[in-house]
mmCIF file of C-alpha atoms and ligand atoms in Angstrom:
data_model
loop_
_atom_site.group_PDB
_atom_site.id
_atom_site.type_symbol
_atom_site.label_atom_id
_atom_site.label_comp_id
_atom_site.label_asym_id
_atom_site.label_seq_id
_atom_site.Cartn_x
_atom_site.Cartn_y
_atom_site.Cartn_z
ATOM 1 C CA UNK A 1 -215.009 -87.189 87.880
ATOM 2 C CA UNK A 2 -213.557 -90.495 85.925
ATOM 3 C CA UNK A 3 -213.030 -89.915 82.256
ATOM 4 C CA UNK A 4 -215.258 -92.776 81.097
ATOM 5 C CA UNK A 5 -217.746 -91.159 83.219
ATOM 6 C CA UNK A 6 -217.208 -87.806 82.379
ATOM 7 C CA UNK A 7 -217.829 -89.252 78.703
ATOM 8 C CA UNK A 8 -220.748 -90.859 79.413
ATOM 9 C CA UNK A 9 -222.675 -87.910 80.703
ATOM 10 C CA UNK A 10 -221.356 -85.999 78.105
ATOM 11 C CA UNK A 11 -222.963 -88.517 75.375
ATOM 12 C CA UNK A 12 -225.839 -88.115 77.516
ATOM 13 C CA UNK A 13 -226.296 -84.573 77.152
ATOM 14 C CA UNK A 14 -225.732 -84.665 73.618
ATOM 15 C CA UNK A 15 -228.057 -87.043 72.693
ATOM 16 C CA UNK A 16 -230.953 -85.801 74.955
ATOM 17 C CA UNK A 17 -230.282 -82.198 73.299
ATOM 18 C CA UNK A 18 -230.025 -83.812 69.754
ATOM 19 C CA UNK A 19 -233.509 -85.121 70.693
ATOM 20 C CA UNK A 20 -234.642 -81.469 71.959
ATOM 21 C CA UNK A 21 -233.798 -80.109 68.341
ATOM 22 C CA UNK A 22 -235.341 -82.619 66.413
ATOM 23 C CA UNK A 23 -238.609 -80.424 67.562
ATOM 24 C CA UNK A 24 -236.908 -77.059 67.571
ATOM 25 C CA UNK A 25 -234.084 -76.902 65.204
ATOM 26 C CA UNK A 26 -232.769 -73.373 66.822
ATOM 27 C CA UNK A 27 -234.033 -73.133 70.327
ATOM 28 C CA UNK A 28 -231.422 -70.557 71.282
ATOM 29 C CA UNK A 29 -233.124 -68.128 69.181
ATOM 30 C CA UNK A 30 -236.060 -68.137 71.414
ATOM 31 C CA UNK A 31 -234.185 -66.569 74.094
ATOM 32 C CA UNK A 32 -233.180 -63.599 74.980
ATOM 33 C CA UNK A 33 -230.618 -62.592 74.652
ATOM 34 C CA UNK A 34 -229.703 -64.701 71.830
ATOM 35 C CA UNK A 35 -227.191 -67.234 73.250
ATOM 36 C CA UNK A 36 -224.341 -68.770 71.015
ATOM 37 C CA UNK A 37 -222.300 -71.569 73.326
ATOM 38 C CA UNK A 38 -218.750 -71.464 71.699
ATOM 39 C CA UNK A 39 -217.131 -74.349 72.451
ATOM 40 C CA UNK A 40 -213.364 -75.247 71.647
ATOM 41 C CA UNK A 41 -210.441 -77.879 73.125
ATOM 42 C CA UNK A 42 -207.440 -75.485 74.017
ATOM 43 C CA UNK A 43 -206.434 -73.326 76.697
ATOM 44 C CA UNK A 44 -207.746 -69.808 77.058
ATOM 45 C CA UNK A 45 -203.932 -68.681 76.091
ATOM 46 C CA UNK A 46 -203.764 -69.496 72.754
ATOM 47 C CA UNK A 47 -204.554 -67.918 69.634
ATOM 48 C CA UNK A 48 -207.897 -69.667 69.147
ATOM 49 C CA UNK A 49 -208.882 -68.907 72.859
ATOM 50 C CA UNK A 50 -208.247 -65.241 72.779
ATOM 51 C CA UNK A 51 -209.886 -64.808 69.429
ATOM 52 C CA UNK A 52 -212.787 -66.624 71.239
ATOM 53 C CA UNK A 53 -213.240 -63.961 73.869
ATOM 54 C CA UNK A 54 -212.389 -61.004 72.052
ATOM 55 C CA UNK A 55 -215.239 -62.162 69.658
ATOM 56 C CA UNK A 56 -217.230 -62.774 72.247
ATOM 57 C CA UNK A 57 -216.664 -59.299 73.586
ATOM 58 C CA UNK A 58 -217.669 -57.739 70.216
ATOM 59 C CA UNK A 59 -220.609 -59.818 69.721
ATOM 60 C CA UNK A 60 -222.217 -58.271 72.684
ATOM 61 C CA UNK A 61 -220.962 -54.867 72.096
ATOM 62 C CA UNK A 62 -222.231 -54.915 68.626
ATOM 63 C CA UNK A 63 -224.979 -56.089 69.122
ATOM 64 C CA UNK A 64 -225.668 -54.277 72.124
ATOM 65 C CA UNK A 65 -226.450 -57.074 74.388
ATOM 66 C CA UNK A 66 -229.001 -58.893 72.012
ATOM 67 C CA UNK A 67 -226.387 -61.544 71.867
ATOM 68 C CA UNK A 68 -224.758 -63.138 74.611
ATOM 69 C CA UNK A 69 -221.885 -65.794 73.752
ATOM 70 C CA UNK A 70 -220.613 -68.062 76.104
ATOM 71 C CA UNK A 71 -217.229 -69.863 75.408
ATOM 72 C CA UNK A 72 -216.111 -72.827 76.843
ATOM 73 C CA UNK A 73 -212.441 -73.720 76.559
ATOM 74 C CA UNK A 74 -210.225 -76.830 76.802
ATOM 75 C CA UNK A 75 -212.414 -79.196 76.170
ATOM 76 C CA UNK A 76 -214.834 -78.570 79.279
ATOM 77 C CA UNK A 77 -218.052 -78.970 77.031
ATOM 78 C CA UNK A 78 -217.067 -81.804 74.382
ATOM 79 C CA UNK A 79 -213.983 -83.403 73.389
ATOM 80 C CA UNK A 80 -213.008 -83.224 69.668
ATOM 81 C CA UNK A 81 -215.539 -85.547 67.775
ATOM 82 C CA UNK A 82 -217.970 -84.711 70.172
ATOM 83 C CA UNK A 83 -217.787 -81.399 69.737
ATOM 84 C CA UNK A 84 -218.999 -81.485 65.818
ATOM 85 C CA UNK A 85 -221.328 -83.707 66.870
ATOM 86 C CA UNK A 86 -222.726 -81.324 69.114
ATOM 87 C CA UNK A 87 -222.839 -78.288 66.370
ATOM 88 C CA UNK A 88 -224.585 -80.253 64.076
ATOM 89 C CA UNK A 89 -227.182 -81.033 66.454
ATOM 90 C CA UNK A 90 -227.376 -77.348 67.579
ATOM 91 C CA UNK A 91 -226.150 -78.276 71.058
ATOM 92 C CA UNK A 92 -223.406 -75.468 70.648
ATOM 93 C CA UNK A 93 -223.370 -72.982 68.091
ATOM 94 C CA UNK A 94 -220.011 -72.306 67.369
ATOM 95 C CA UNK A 95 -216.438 -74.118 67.112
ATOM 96 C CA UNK A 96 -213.218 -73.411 66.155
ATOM 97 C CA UNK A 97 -211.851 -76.998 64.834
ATOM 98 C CA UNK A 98 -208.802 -77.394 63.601
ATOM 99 C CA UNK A 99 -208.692 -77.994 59.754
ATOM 100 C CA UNK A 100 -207.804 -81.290 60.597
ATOM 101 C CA UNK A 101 -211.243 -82.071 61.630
ATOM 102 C CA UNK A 102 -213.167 -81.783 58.793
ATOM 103 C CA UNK A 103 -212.375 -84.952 56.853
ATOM 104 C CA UNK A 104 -214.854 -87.376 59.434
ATOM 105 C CA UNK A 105 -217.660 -85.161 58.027
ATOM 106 C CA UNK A 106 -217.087 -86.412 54.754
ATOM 107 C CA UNK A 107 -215.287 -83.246 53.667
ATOM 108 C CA UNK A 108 -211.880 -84.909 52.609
ATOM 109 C CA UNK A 109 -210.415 -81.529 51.041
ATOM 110 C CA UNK A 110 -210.266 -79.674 53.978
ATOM 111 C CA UNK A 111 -206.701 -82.709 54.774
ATOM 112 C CA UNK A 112 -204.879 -80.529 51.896
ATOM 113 C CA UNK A 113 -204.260 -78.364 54.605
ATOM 114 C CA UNK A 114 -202.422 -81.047 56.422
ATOM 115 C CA UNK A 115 -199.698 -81.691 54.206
ATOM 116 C CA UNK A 116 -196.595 -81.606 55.175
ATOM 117 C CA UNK A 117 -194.644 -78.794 53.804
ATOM 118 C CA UNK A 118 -197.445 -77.321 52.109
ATOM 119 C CA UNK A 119 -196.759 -73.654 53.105
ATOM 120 C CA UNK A 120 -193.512 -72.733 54.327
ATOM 121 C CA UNK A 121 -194.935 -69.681 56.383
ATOM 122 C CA UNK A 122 -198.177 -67.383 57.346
ATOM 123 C CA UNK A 123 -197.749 -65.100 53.715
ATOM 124 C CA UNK A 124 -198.134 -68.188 51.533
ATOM 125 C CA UNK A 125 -201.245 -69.659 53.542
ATOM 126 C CA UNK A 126 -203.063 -66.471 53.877
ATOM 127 C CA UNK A 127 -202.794 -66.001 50.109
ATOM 128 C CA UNK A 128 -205.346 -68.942 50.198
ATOM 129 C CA UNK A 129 -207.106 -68.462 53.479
ATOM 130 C CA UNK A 130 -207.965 -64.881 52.361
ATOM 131 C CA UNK A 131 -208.601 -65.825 48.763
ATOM 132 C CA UNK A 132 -211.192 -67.893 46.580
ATOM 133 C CA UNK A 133 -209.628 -71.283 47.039
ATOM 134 C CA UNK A 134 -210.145 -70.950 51.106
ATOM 135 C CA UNK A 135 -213.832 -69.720 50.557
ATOM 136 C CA UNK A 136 -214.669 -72.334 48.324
ATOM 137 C CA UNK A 137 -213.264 -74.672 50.841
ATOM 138 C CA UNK A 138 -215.537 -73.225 53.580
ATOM 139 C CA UNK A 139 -218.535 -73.610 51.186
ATOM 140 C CA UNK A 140 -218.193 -77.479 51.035
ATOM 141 C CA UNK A 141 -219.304 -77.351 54.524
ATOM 142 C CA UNK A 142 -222.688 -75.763 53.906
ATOM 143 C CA UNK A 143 -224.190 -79.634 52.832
ATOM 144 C CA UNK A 144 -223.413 -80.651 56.452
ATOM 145 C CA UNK A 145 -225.381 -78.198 57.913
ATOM 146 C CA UNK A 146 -222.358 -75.929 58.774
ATOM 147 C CA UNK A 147 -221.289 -72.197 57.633
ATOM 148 C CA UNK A 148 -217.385 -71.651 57.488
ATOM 149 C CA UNK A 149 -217.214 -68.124 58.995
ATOM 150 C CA UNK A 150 -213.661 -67.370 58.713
ATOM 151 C CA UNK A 151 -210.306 -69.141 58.901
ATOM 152 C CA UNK A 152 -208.223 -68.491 62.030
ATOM 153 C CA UNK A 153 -204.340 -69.057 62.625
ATOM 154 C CA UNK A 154 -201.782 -70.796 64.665
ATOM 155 C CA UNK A 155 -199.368 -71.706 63.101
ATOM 156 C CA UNK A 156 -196.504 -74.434 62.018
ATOM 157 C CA UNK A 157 -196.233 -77.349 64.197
ATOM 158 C CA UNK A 158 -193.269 -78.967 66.025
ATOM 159 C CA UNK A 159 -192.736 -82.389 66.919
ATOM 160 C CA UNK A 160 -191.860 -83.906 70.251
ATOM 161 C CA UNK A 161 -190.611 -86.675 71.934
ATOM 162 C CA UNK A 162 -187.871 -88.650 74.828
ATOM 163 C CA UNK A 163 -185.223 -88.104 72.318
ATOM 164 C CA UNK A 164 -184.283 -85.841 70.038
ATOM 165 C CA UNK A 165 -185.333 -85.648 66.543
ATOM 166 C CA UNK A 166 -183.316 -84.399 63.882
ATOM 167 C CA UNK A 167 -183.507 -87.014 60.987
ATOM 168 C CA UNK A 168 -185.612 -89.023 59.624
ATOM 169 C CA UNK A 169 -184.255 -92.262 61.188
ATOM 170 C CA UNK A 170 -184.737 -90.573 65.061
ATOM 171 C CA UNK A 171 -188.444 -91.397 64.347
ATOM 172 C CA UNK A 172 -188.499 -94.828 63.333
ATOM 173 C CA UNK A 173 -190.792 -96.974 65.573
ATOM 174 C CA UNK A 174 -192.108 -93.801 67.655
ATOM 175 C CA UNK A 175 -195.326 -93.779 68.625
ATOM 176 C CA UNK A 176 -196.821 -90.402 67.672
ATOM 177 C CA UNK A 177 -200.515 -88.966 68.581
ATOM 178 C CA UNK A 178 -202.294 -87.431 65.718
ATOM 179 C CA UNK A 179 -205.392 -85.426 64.878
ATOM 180 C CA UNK A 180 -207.781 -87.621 63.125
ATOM 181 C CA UNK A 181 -206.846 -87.197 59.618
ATOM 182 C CA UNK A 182 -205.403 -89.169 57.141
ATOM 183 C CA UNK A 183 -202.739 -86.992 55.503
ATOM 184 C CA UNK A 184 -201.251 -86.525 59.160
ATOM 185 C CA UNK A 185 -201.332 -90.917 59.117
ATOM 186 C CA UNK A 186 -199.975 -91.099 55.954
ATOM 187 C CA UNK A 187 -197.198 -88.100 57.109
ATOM 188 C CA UNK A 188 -196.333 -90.122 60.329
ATOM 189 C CA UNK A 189 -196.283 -93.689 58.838
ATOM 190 C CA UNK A 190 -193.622 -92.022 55.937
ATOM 191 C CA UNK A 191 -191.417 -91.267 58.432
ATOM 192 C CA UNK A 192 -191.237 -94.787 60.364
ATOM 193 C CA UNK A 193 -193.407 -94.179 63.245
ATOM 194 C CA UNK A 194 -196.906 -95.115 64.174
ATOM 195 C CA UNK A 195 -199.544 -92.825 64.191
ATOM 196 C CA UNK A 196 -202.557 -92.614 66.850
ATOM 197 C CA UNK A 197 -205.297 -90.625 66.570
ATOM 198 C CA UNK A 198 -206.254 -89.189 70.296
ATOM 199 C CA UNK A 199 -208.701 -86.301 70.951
ATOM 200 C CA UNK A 200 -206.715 -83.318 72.128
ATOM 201 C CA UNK A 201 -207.836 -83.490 75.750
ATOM 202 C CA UNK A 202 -206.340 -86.345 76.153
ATOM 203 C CA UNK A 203 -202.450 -86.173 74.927
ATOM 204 C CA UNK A 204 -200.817 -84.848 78.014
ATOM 205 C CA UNK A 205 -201.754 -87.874 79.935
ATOM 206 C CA UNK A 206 -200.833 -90.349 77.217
ATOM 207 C CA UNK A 207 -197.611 -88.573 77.224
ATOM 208 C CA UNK A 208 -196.889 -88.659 80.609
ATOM 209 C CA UNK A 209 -197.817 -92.412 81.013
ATOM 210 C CA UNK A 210 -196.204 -93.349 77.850
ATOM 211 C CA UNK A 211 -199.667 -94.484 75.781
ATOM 212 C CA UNK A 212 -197.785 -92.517 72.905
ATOM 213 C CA UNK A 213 -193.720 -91.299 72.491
ATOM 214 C CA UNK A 214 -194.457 -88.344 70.925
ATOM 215 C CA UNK A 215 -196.758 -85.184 68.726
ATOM 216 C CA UNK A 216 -196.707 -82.688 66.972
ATOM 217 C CA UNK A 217 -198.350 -79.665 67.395
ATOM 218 C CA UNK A 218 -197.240 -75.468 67.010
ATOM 219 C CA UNK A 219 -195.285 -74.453 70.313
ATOM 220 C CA UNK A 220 -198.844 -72.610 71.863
ATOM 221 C CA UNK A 221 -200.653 -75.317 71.894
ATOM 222 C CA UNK A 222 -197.713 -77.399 73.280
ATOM 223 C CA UNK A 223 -196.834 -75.205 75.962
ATOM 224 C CA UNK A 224 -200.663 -74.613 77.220
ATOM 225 C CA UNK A 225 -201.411 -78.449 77.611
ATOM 226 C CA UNK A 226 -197.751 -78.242 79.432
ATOM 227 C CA UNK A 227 -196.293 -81.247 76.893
ATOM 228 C CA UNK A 228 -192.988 -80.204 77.454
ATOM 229 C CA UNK A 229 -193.078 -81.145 81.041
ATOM 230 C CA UNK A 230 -193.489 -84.412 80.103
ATOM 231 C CA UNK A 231 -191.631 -84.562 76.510
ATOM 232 C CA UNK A 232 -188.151 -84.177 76.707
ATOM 233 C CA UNK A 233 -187.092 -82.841 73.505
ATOM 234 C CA UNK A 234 -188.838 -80.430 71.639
ATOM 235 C CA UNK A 235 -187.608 -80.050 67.451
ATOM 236 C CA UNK A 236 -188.769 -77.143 65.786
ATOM 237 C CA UNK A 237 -189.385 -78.596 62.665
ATOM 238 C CA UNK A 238 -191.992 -76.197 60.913
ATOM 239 C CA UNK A 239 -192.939 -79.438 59.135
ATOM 240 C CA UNK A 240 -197.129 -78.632 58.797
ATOM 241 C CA UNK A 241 -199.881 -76.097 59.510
ATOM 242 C CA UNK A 242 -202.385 -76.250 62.156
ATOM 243 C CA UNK A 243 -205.197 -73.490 61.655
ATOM 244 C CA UNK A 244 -209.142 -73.448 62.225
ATOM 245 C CA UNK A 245 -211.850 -72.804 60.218
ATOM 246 C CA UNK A 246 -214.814 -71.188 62.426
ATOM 247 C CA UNK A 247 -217.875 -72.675 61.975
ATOM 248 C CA UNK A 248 -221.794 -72.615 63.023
ATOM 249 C CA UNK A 249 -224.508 -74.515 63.192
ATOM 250 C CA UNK A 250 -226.699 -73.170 59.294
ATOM 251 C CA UNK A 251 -230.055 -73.600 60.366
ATOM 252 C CA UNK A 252 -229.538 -71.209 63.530
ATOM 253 C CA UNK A 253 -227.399 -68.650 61.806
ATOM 254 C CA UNK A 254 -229.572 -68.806 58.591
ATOM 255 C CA UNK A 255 -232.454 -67.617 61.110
ATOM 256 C CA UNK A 256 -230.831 -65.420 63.109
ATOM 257 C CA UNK A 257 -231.904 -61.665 62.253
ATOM 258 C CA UNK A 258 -230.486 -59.834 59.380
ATOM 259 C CA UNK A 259 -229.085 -56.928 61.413
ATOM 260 C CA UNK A 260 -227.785 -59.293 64.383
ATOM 261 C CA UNK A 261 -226.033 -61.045 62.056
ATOM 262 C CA UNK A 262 -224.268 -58.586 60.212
ATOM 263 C CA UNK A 263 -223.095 -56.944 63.754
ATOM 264 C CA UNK A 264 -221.553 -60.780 64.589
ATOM 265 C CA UNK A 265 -219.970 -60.524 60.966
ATOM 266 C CA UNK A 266 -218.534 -57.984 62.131
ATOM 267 C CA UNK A 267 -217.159 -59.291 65.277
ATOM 268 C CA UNK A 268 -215.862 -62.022 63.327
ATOM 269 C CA UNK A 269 -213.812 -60.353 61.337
ATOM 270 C CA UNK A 270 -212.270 -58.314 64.134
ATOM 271 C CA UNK A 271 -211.845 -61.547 65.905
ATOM 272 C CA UNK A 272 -210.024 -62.794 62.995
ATOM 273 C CA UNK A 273 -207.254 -59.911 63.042
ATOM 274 C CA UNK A 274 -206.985 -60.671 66.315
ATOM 275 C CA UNK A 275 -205.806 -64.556 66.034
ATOM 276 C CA UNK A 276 -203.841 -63.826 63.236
ATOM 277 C CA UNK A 277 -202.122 -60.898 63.979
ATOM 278 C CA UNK A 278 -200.866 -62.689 67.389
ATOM 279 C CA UNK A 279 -200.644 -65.910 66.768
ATOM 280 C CA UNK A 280 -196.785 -66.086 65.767
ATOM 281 C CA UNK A 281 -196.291 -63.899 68.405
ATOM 282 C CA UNK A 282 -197.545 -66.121 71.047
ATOM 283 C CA UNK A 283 -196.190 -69.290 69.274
ATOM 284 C CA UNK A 284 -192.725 -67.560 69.645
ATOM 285 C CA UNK A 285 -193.144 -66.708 73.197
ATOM 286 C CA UNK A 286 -194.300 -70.282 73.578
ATOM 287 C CA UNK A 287 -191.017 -71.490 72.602
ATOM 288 C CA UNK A 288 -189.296 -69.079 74.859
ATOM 289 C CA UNK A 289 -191.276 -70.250 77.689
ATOM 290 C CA UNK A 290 -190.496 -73.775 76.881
ATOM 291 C CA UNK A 291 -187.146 -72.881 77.065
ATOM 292 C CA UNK A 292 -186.988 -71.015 80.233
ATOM 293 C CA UNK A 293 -189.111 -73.879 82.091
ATOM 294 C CA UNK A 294 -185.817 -76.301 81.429
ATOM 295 C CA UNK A 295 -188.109 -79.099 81.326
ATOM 296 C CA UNK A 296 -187.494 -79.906 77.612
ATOM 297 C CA UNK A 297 -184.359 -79.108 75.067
ATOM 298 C CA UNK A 298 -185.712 -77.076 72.305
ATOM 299 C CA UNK A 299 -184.045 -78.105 68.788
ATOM 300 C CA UNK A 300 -183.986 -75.784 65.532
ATOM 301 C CA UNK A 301 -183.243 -77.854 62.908
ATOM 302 C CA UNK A 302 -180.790 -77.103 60.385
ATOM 303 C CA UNK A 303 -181.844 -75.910 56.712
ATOM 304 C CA UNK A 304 -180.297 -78.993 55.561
ATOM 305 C CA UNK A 305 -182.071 -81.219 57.992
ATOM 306 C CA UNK A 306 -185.453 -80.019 57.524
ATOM 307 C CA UNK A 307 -184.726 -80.018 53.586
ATOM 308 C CA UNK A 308 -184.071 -83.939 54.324
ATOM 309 C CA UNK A 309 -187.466 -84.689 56.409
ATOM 310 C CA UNK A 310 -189.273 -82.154 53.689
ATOM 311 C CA UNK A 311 -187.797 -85.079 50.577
ATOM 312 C CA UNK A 312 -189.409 -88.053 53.033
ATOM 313 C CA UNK A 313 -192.618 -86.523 53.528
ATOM 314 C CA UNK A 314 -192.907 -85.443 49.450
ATOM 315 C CA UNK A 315 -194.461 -88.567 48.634
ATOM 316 C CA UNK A 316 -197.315 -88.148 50.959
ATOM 317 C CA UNK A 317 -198.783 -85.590 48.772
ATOM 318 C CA UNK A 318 -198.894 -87.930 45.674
ATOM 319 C CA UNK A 319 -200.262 -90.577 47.996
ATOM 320 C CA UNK A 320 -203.054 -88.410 49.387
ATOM 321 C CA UNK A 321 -203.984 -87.164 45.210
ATOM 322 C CA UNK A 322 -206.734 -89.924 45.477
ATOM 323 C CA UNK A 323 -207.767 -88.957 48.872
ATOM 324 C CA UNK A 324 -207.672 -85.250 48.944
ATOM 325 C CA UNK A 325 -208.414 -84.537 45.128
ATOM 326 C CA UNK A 326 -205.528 -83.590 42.767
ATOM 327 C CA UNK A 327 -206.714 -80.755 41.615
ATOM 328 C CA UNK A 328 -207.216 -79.173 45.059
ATOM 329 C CA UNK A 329 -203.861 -79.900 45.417
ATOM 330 C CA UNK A 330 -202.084 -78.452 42.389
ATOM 331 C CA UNK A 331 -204.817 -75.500 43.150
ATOM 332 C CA UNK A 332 -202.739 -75.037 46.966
ATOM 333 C CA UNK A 333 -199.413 -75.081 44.838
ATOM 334 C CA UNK A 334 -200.378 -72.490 42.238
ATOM 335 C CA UNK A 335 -201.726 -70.274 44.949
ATOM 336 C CA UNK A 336 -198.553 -70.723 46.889
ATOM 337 C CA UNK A 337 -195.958 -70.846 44.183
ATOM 338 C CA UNK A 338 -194.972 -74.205 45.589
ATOM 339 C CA UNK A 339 -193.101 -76.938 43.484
ATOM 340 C CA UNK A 340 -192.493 -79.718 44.818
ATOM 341 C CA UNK A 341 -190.281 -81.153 41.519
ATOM 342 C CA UNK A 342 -187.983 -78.186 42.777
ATOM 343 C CA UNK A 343 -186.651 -79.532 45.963
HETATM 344 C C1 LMR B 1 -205.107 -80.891 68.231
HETATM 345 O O1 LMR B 1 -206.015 -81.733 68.382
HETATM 346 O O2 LMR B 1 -203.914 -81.155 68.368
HETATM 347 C C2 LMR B 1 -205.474 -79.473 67.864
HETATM 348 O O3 LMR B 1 -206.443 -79.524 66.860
HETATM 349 C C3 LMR B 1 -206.024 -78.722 69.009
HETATM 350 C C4 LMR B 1 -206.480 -77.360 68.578
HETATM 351 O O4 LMR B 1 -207.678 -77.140 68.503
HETATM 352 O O5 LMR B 1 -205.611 -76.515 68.345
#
């Protein structure tokens, strides 16, 4: 099927199911078993898509069959925008979005998690992830019709491109595909090159045909999509975080029974160990695998290099105070320990 096509009966299907729920605002409650669709944009090999089946596994153990949930991977339901759509509407129940995805719904906090250089590894972000200052960020989602159910991991991102990239100057002019957020704009403009927001689904092929010059993403997700067969250098940079918040539609997990949803509670949180006690695993193997294909050259930059592209990208987080609210932000740096006026 062509993409535009593809698209189009995608918009279809959303709209004629966002016009189903404007009678029956949880219609998979009527059925039994209960049916959550859990929908997300990367391959079943990464830590988001094996937290998604385990989860699903657990859901219907728990429950003991009441609930039955269905996940659809890579982007074979909805593409990224689509996909929130979609929840909101009750079309899907669940999604894993990366945090980067929360901004478009108004939610402009959630982009504190995008800054570059804002944790420096998995200890430091979990302090807020697993504390207050993550929950409250979940909370801000209730007003869209959302829950935040948990946060789940995977991990710092790399950058690639046709050449290598070890200073600041390699990335002058490049043009890089981003998420749709702001801080990851502001991040890419900072360093010279020009940013492009493009769904997920789409970044191999704008890779391969040149539409962009490079990304960023962590290795797993790199690897998965196969980027490195068509990006010749890969720089392990560590520069940012990419992590998801899991989220559901309110209105159908507000109604869903008491004990039902306690048992998917629990699921959740299982689910949850299991993305984040593998994700760094799997981002290293990643890496490895990169390696092995031959494809791409893999590049560890030095301390001194990445303490260099960390001093650029410093004055994004001042820039983004008005955007992202300063007071989140010097919240993420007490939490962390961070100081940026000691680099
Ligand atoms: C991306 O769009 O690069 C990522 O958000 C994909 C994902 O869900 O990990």
């Amino acid at each position: 099927m062509s993409a535009p096509l593809a698209s189009i009966l995608r918009r279809t299907a959303l709209a004629a199911a966002g016009a189903a729920l404007l009678v029956a605002a949880a219609p998979a409650l009527a059925q039994s078993p209960i049916v959550i669709k859990f929908s997300h944009v990367v391959a079943a090999d990464t830590p988001k898509g094996k937290a998604a089946e385990f989860f699903a596994k657990r859901a219907g153990e728990l429950t003991k069959g009441k609930v039955k949930v269905e996940v659809y991977p890579n982007s074979q339901l909805y593409k990224d925008k689509e996909e929130m759509e979609a929840l909101q509407l009750g079309s899907v129940q669940m999604l894993a979005p990366s945090l980067s995805k929360f901004a478009p719904l108004g939610v402009r906090e959630f982009e504190v998690y995008d800054l570059p250089f804002i944790f420096d590894n998995y200890a430091e972000l979990h302090k807020v992830t697993n504390g207050p200052l993550g929950k409250s960020l979940l909370d801000k989602l209730q007003p869209k019709g959302i829950t935040g159910l948990a946060y789940w991991d995977n991990g710092l991102k790399v950058f690639s491109a046709n050449k290598p990239l070890k200073t600041v100057a390699d990335f002058r002019g490049l043009k890089m595909r981003i998420q749709s957020s702001k801080v990851l704009d502001a991040q890419m403009r900072a360093l010279g090159s020009l940013p492009q927001v493009m769904a997920f689904s789409e970044v191999y092929q704008a890779l391969q045909t040149g539409v962009v010059d490079g990304t960023e993403n962590p290795p797993s997700n790199l690897y998965t999509q196969k980027m490195h067969e068509v990006q010749k250098y890969v720089s392990i940079s560590d520069h940012g975080y990419l992590g998801y918040a899991v989220v559901v539609n309110k209105p159908f997990w507000d109604k869903l029974p008491a004990d039902v949803r306690k048992q998917l509670e629990q699921a959740m949180a299982e689910a949850t160990k299991v993305a984040n006690d593998s994700a760094l695993a799997l981002n290293n193997e990643a890496i490895e695998k990169v390696k092995t294909s031959g494809k791409s050259t893999v590049y560890v930059m030095t301390p001194a290099e990445r303490l260099a592209l960390k001093k650029a990208l410093m004055p994004v987080h001042k820039q983004m105070e008005s955007r992202i609210g300063a007071e989140t932000i010097q919240s993420f740096y007490k939490e962390t320990g961070f100081d940026p006026a000691k680099l």
